[in-house]
Amino acid sequence: MGRGLENVRGIYLEGIAGGDARTAVEKYTGHRYTQHSTGVGDGAEGFLAFFEPFLARNPLREIEIVRSFEDGPWVFCSAYQSLNDGAAQWVTMDMFFTDANGLILEHWDTIAAYQPDTRSGEDMVGGCAVVDVSADTEANKTIVREFTKQVRQGGAVDRIGDFVAEGLVQHAPTIPAGRDGLAQWTRSVEAGEYEMLFHLMGQGDFVVTYGKRHAQGKDIAVFDLYRVADEKIVEHWMTEEEIGPRESWGNSGKF
């Protein structure tokens, strides 16, 4: 585990789960902390202005980092949160940019309500959680990049079999099971248009994209997490968040 990934785990598990937000943000962030979680202001003080009241409102916090990996200075993690004995349950996907010492400089996220009932029948946070670091990271990133460009952005859904295994394990709550379910959803008005791929990163058999889609009159920030095996996407998770109006942002926005 690199220093950046250690620091991300620290700010999550010590600062949020453990409740020591001030010590964690001072310990694990660098000379700046640029924030893209739109309810949170920039810098350590913006972090504290949000999380100190959050901790007071939610004294019972069960937080599990389900998946995490790193790609150079970039760190990804996905977490499950149960607050106040399950009164609220959330799934987050977070992306961080770190400095040469692994200190956090920038953060992006999407936060979605945990949905116990999914269209595929698979758990929203279930499935493989361990990165196969022996897998070819760059080859797998290329597969996901081309899938995103050709199928998601380009609309070539008839080419989905070039990139996705027939028995795809689907964890996104709104997408039906298998490759055919993903193809059906991709063609739907619910999926809309995938307008921008902001960043792609990966390690071993895991690759994640962060981008923006537009569907049914809404701009949506979306993380898609993929697991690749035998040159095909075999597992998929997704969290997404509607982008509110500019006046509701506490910072420069989701991107």
GROMACS .gro file of C-alpha atoms in nm:
model
  255
    1MET     CA    1   0.000   0.000   0.000
    2GLY     CA    2   0.141   0.337  -0.103
    3ARG     CA    3   0.150   0.643   0.119
    4GLY     CA    4  -0.138   0.807  -0.069
    5LEU     CA    5  -0.368   0.511  -0.014
    6GLU     CA    6  -0.268   0.498   0.354
    7ASN     CA    7  -0.356   0.867   0.392
    8VAL     CA    8  -0.693   0.825   0.221
    9ARG     CA    9  -0.777   0.539   0.454
   10GLY     CA   10  -0.662   0.754   0.744
   11ILE     CA   11  -0.885   1.052   0.665
   12TYR     CA   12  -1.182   0.818   0.621
   13LEU     CA   13  -1.131   0.582   0.914
   14GLU     CA   14  -0.977   0.821   1.166
   15GLY     CA   15  -1.139   1.147   1.062
   16ILE     CA   16  -1.493   1.034   0.973
   17ALA     CA   17  -1.548   0.687   1.119
   18GLY     CA   18  -1.328   0.761   1.421
   19GLY     CA   19  -1.463   1.111   1.472
   20ASP     CA   20  -1.133   1.304   1.489
   21ALA     CA   21  -1.191   1.522   1.184
   22ARG     CA   22  -0.956   1.804   1.280
   23THR     CA   23  -0.652   1.589   1.348
   24ALA     CA   24  -0.713   1.380   1.035
   25VAL     CA   25  -0.752   1.670   0.791
   26GLU     CA   26  -0.442   1.839   0.930
   27LYS     CA   27  -0.242   1.514   0.919
   28TYR     CA   28  -0.343   1.374   0.580
   29THR     CA   29  -0.390   1.677   0.350
   30GLY     CA   30  -0.119   1.883   0.182
   31HIS     CA   31  -0.055   2.251   0.112
   32ARG     CA   32  -0.406   2.276  -0.041
   33TYR     CA   33  -0.721   2.067  -0.027
   34THR     CA   34  -0.936   2.142  -0.332
   35GLN     CA   35  -1.282   1.999  -0.285
   36HIS     CA   36  -1.534   1.881  -0.546
   37SER     CA   37  -1.791   1.727  -0.312
   38THR     CA   38  -2.032   2.014  -0.369
   39GLY     CA   39  -2.163   2.038  -0.013
   40VAL     CA   40  -1.813   2.088   0.127
   41GLY     CA   41  -1.594   2.398   0.108
   42ASP     CA   42  -1.228   2.402   0.006
   43GLY     CA   43  -0.943   2.355   0.250
   44ALA     CA   44  -0.921   2.210   0.598
   45GLU     CA   45  -1.170   2.464   0.733
   46GLY     CA   46  -1.424   2.375   0.465
   47PHE     CA   47  -1.384   2.008   0.556
   48LEU     CA   48  -1.435   2.082   0.924
   49ALA     CA   49  -1.731   2.312   0.865
   50PHE     CA   50  -1.909   2.017   0.706
   51PHE     CA   51  -1.782   1.720   0.906
   52GLU     CA   52  -1.788   1.850   1.261
   53PRO     CA   53  -2.169   1.902   1.246
   54PHE     CA   54  -2.198   1.572   1.053
   55LEU     CA   55  -2.023   1.387   1.336
   56ALA     CA   56  -2.247   1.552   1.595
   57ARG     CA   57  -2.563   1.456   1.401
   58ASN     CA   58  -2.443   1.100   1.348
   59PRO     CA   59  -2.284   0.968   1.667
   60LEU     CA   60  -2.319   0.606   1.550
   61ARG     CA   61  -2.108   0.553   1.239
   62GLU     CA   62  -2.032   0.220   1.076
   63ILE     CA   63  -1.802   0.288   0.781
   64GLU     CA   64  -1.631   0.020   0.574
   65ILE     CA   65  -1.391   0.087   0.288
   66VAL     CA   66  -1.498  -0.194   0.058
   67ARG     CA   67  -1.255  -0.142  -0.230
   68SER     CA   68  -0.950   0.077  -0.277
   69PHE     CA   69  -0.652   0.103  -0.509
   70GLU     CA   70  -0.400   0.352  -0.643
   71ASP     CA   71  -0.257   0.460  -0.977
   72GLY     CA   72   0.048   0.681  -0.932
   73PRO     CA   73  -0.068   0.994  -0.743
   74TRP     CA   74  -0.435   0.897  -0.786
   75VAL     CA   75  -0.627   0.700  -0.522
   76PHE     CA   76  -0.975   0.547  -0.549
   77CYS     CA   77  -1.191   0.408  -0.272
   78SER     CA   78  -1.550   0.297  -0.234
   79ALA     CA   79  -1.714   0.288   0.108
   80TYR     CA   80  -2.036   0.170   0.268
   81GLN     CA   81  -2.174   0.389   0.547
   82SER     CA   82  -2.445   0.302   0.797
   83LEU     CA   83  -2.537   0.592   1.023
   84ASN     CA   84  -2.727   0.580   1.352
   85ASP     CA   85  -2.800   0.206   1.343
   86GLY     CA   86  -2.901   0.208   0.978
   87ALA     CA   87  -3.125   0.514   0.984
   88ALA     CA   88  -2.929   0.624   0.675
   89GLN     CA   89  -2.717   0.402   0.452
   90TRP     CA   90  -2.489   0.537   0.181
   91VAL     CA   91  -2.246   0.413  -0.081
   92THR     CA   92  -1.969   0.651  -0.181
   93MET     CA   93  -1.706   0.640  -0.450
   94ASP     CA   94  -1.416   0.880  -0.398
   95MET     CA   95  -1.116   0.981  -0.606
   96PHE     CA   96  -0.818   1.168  -0.463
   97PHE     CA   97  -0.510   1.334  -0.610
   98THR     CA   98  -0.204   1.332  -0.386
   99ASP     CA   99   0.137   1.501  -0.376
  100ALA     CA  100   0.482   1.341  -0.384
  101ASN     CA  101   0.451   1.255  -0.014
  102GLY     CA  102   0.105   1.104  -0.053
  103LEU     CA  103  -0.073   1.398   0.112
  104ILE     CA  104  -0.422   1.465  -0.027
  105LEU     CA  105  -0.453   1.772  -0.252
  106GLU     CA  106  -0.785   1.722  -0.428
  107HIS     CA  107  -1.104   1.515  -0.387
  108TRP     CA  108  -1.399   1.413  -0.604
  109ASP     CA  109  -1.693   1.192  -0.503
  110THR     CA  110  -2.043   1.069  -0.569
  111ILE     CA  111  -2.274   0.973  -0.284
  112ALA     CA  112  -2.573   0.744  -0.341
  113ALA     CA  113  -2.829   0.588  -0.110
  114TYR     CA  114  -2.766   0.218  -0.053
  115GLN     CA  115  -3.038   0.020  -0.232
  116PRO     CA  116  -3.092  -0.332  -0.096
  117ASP     CA  117  -3.305  -0.429  -0.398
  118THR     CA  118  -3.128  -0.410  -0.733
  119ARG     CA  119  -3.255  -0.497  -1.081
  120SER     CA  120  -2.986  -0.764  -1.120
  121GLY     CA  121  -3.035  -0.918  -0.777
  122GLU     CA  122  -2.667  -0.855  -0.690
  123ASP     CA  123  -2.573  -0.654  -0.382
  124MET     CA  124  -2.483  -0.293  -0.455
  125VAL     CA  125  -2.148  -0.323  -0.271
  126GLY     CA  126  -2.098  -0.701  -0.301
  127GLY     CA  127  -1.865  -0.894  -0.525
  128CYS     CA  128  -1.489  -0.913  -0.563
  129ALA     CA  129  -1.306  -0.671  -0.334
  130VAL     CA  130  -0.939  -0.773  -0.370
  131VAL     CA  131  -0.727  -0.624  -0.649
  132ASP     CA  132  -0.531  -0.874  -0.858
  133VAL     CA  133  -0.214  -0.669  -0.881
  134SER     CA  134  -0.059  -0.924  -1.118
  135ALA     CA  135  -0.310  -0.833  -1.392
  136ASP     CA  136  -0.203  -0.605  -1.678
  137THR     CA  137  -0.315  -0.262  -1.560
  138GLU     CA  138  -0.248  -0.075  -1.884
  139ALA     CA  139  -0.419  -0.335  -2.103
  140ASN     CA  140  -0.724  -0.332  -1.875
  141LYS     CA  141  -0.735   0.049  -1.875
  142THR     CA  142  -0.732   0.040  -2.255
  143ILE     CA  143  -1.029  -0.200  -2.264
  144VAL     CA  144  -1.234   0.022  -2.034
  145ARG     CA  145  -1.130   0.340  -2.215
  146GLU     CA  146  -1.236   0.199  -2.552
  147PHE     CA  147  -1.562   0.065  -2.407
  148THR     CA  148  -1.637   0.409  -2.266
  149LYS     CA  149  -1.546   0.588  -2.589
  150GLN     CA  150  -1.708   0.352  -2.837
  151VAL     CA  151  -2.010   0.214  -2.652
  152ARG     CA  152  -2.097   0.467  -2.382
  153GLN     CA  153  -2.004   0.785  -2.569
  154GLY     CA  154  -2.014   0.671  -2.930
  155GLY     CA  155  -2.336   0.473  -2.903
  156ALA     CA  156  -2.193   0.160  -3.069
  157VAL     CA  157  -2.394  -0.070  -2.843
  158ASP     CA  158  -2.373  -0.345  -3.106
  159ARG     CA  159  -2.000  -0.366  -3.021
  160ILE     CA  160  -2.057  -0.430  -2.652
  161GLY     CA  161  -1.950  -0.793  -2.691
  162ASP     CA  162  -1.600  -0.676  -2.787
  163PHE     CA  163  -1.555  -0.538  -2.436
  164VAL     CA  164  -1.803  -0.702  -2.197
  165ALA     CA  165  -1.843  -1.067  -2.096
  166GLU     CA  166  -2.185  -1.224  -2.150
  167GLY     CA  167  -2.209  -1.320  -1.783
  168LEU     CA  168  -2.125  -0.973  -1.654
  169VAL     CA  169  -2.196  -0.946  -1.280
  170GLN     CA  170  -2.392  -0.626  -1.237
  171HIS     CA  171  -2.401  -0.436  -0.906
  172ALA     CA  172  -2.540  -0.102  -1.029
  173PRO     CA  173  -2.889  -0.094  -0.874
  174THR     CA  174  -3.071   0.041  -1.181
  175ILE     CA  175  -2.915  -0.189  -1.446
  176PRO     CA  176  -3.046  -0.540  -1.529
  177ALA     CA  177  -2.821  -0.846  -1.509
  178GLY     CA  178  -2.564  -0.954  -1.764
  179ARG     CA  179  -2.426  -0.805  -2.084
  180ASP     CA  180  -2.771  -0.788  -2.239
  181GLY     CA  181  -2.899  -0.596  -1.939
  182LEU     CA  182  -2.620  -0.343  -1.971
  183ALA     CA  183  -2.686  -0.305  -2.344
  184GLN     CA  184  -3.058  -0.254  -2.278
  185TRP     CA  185  -2.986   0.012  -2.017
  186THR     CA  186  -2.724   0.188  -2.231
  187ARG     CA  187  -2.983   0.237  -2.509
  188SER     CA  188  -3.245   0.373  -2.267
  189VAL     CA  189  -3.353   0.729  -2.191
  190GLU     CA  190  -3.262   0.652  -1.831
  191ALA     CA  191  -2.896   0.620  -1.933
  192GLY     CA  192  -2.909   0.923  -2.159
  193GLU     CA  193  -2.584   1.055  -2.310
  194TYR     CA  194  -2.239   0.997  -2.162
  195GLU     CA  195  -2.102   1.344  -2.231
  196MET     CA  196  -1.759   1.353  -2.069
  197LEU     CA  197  -1.493   1.117  -1.943
  198PHE     CA  198  -1.312   1.328  -1.685
  199HIS     CA  199  -1.060   1.074  -1.556
  200LEU     CA  200  -0.973   0.706  -1.577
  201MET     CA  201  -0.746   0.519  -1.338
  202GLY     CA  202  -0.676   0.158  -1.248
  203GLN     CA  203  -0.464  -0.100  -1.075
  204GLY     CA  204  -0.442  -0.463  -1.179
  205ASP     CA  205  -0.785  -0.595  -1.274
  206PHE     CA  206  -0.979  -0.291  -1.144
  207VAL     CA  207  -1.042   0.022  -1.353
  208VAL     CA  208  -1.262   0.319  -1.263
  209THR     CA  209  -1.394   0.605  -1.473
  210TYR     CA  210  -1.532   0.934  -1.349
  211GLY     CA  211  -1.745   1.134  -1.589
  212LYS     CA  212  -2.067   1.317  -1.662
  213ARG     CA  213  -2.382   1.201  -1.832
  214HIS     CA  214  -2.702   1.386  -1.920
  215ALA     CA  215  -3.033   1.204  -1.886
  216GLN     CA  216  -3.395   1.315  -1.862
  217GLY     CA  217  -3.298   1.680  -1.825
  218LYS     CA  218  -3.040   1.619  -1.552
  219ASP     CA  219  -2.660   1.644  -1.541
  220ILE     CA  220  -2.521   1.350  -1.347
  221ALA     CA  221  -2.172   1.287  -1.207
  222VAL     CA  222  -2.097   0.916  -1.223
  223PHE     CA  223  -1.829   0.672  -1.116
  224ASP     CA  224  -1.822   0.339  -1.300
  225LEU     CA  225  -1.599   0.075  -1.145
  226TYR     CA  226  -1.508  -0.227  -1.359
  227ARG     CA  227  -1.326  -0.554  -1.301
  228VAL     CA  228  -1.158  -0.700  -1.609
  229ALA     CA  229  -1.062  -1.063  -1.667
  230ASP     CA  230  -0.956  -1.244  -1.986
  231GLU     CA  231  -0.975  -0.916  -2.180
  232LYS     CA  232  -1.341  -0.853  -2.097
  233ILE     CA  233  -1.530  -0.652  -1.836
  234VAL     CA  234  -1.673  -0.912  -1.598
  235GLU     CA  235  -1.807  -0.703  -1.308
  236HIS     CA  236  -1.951  -0.351  -1.274
  237TRP     CA  237  -2.041  -0.116  -0.990
  238MET     CA  238  -2.177   0.238  -1.022
  239THR     CA  239  -2.263   0.533  -0.801
  240GLU     CA  240  -2.399   0.855  -0.940
  241GLU     CA  241  -2.518   1.190  -0.814
  242GLU     CA  242  -2.729   1.458  -0.978
  243ILE     CA  243  -2.539   1.784  -1.018
  244GLY     CA  244  -2.736   2.063  -0.853
  245PRO     CA  245  -2.758   2.425  -0.970
  246ARG     CA  246  -2.443   2.635  -0.952
  247GLU     CA  247  -2.571   2.841  -0.660
  248SER     CA  248  -2.591   2.526  -0.445
  249TRP     CA  249  -2.220   2.443  -0.480
  250GLY     CA  250  -1.982   2.504  -0.192
  251ASN     CA  251  -1.679   2.498  -0.421
  252SER     CA  252  -1.585   2.493  -0.792
  253GLY     CA  253  -1.808   2.196  -0.867
  254LYS     CA  254  -1.801   1.821  -0.938
  255PHE     CA  255  -1.528   1.847  -1.202
   0.00000   0.00000   0.00000
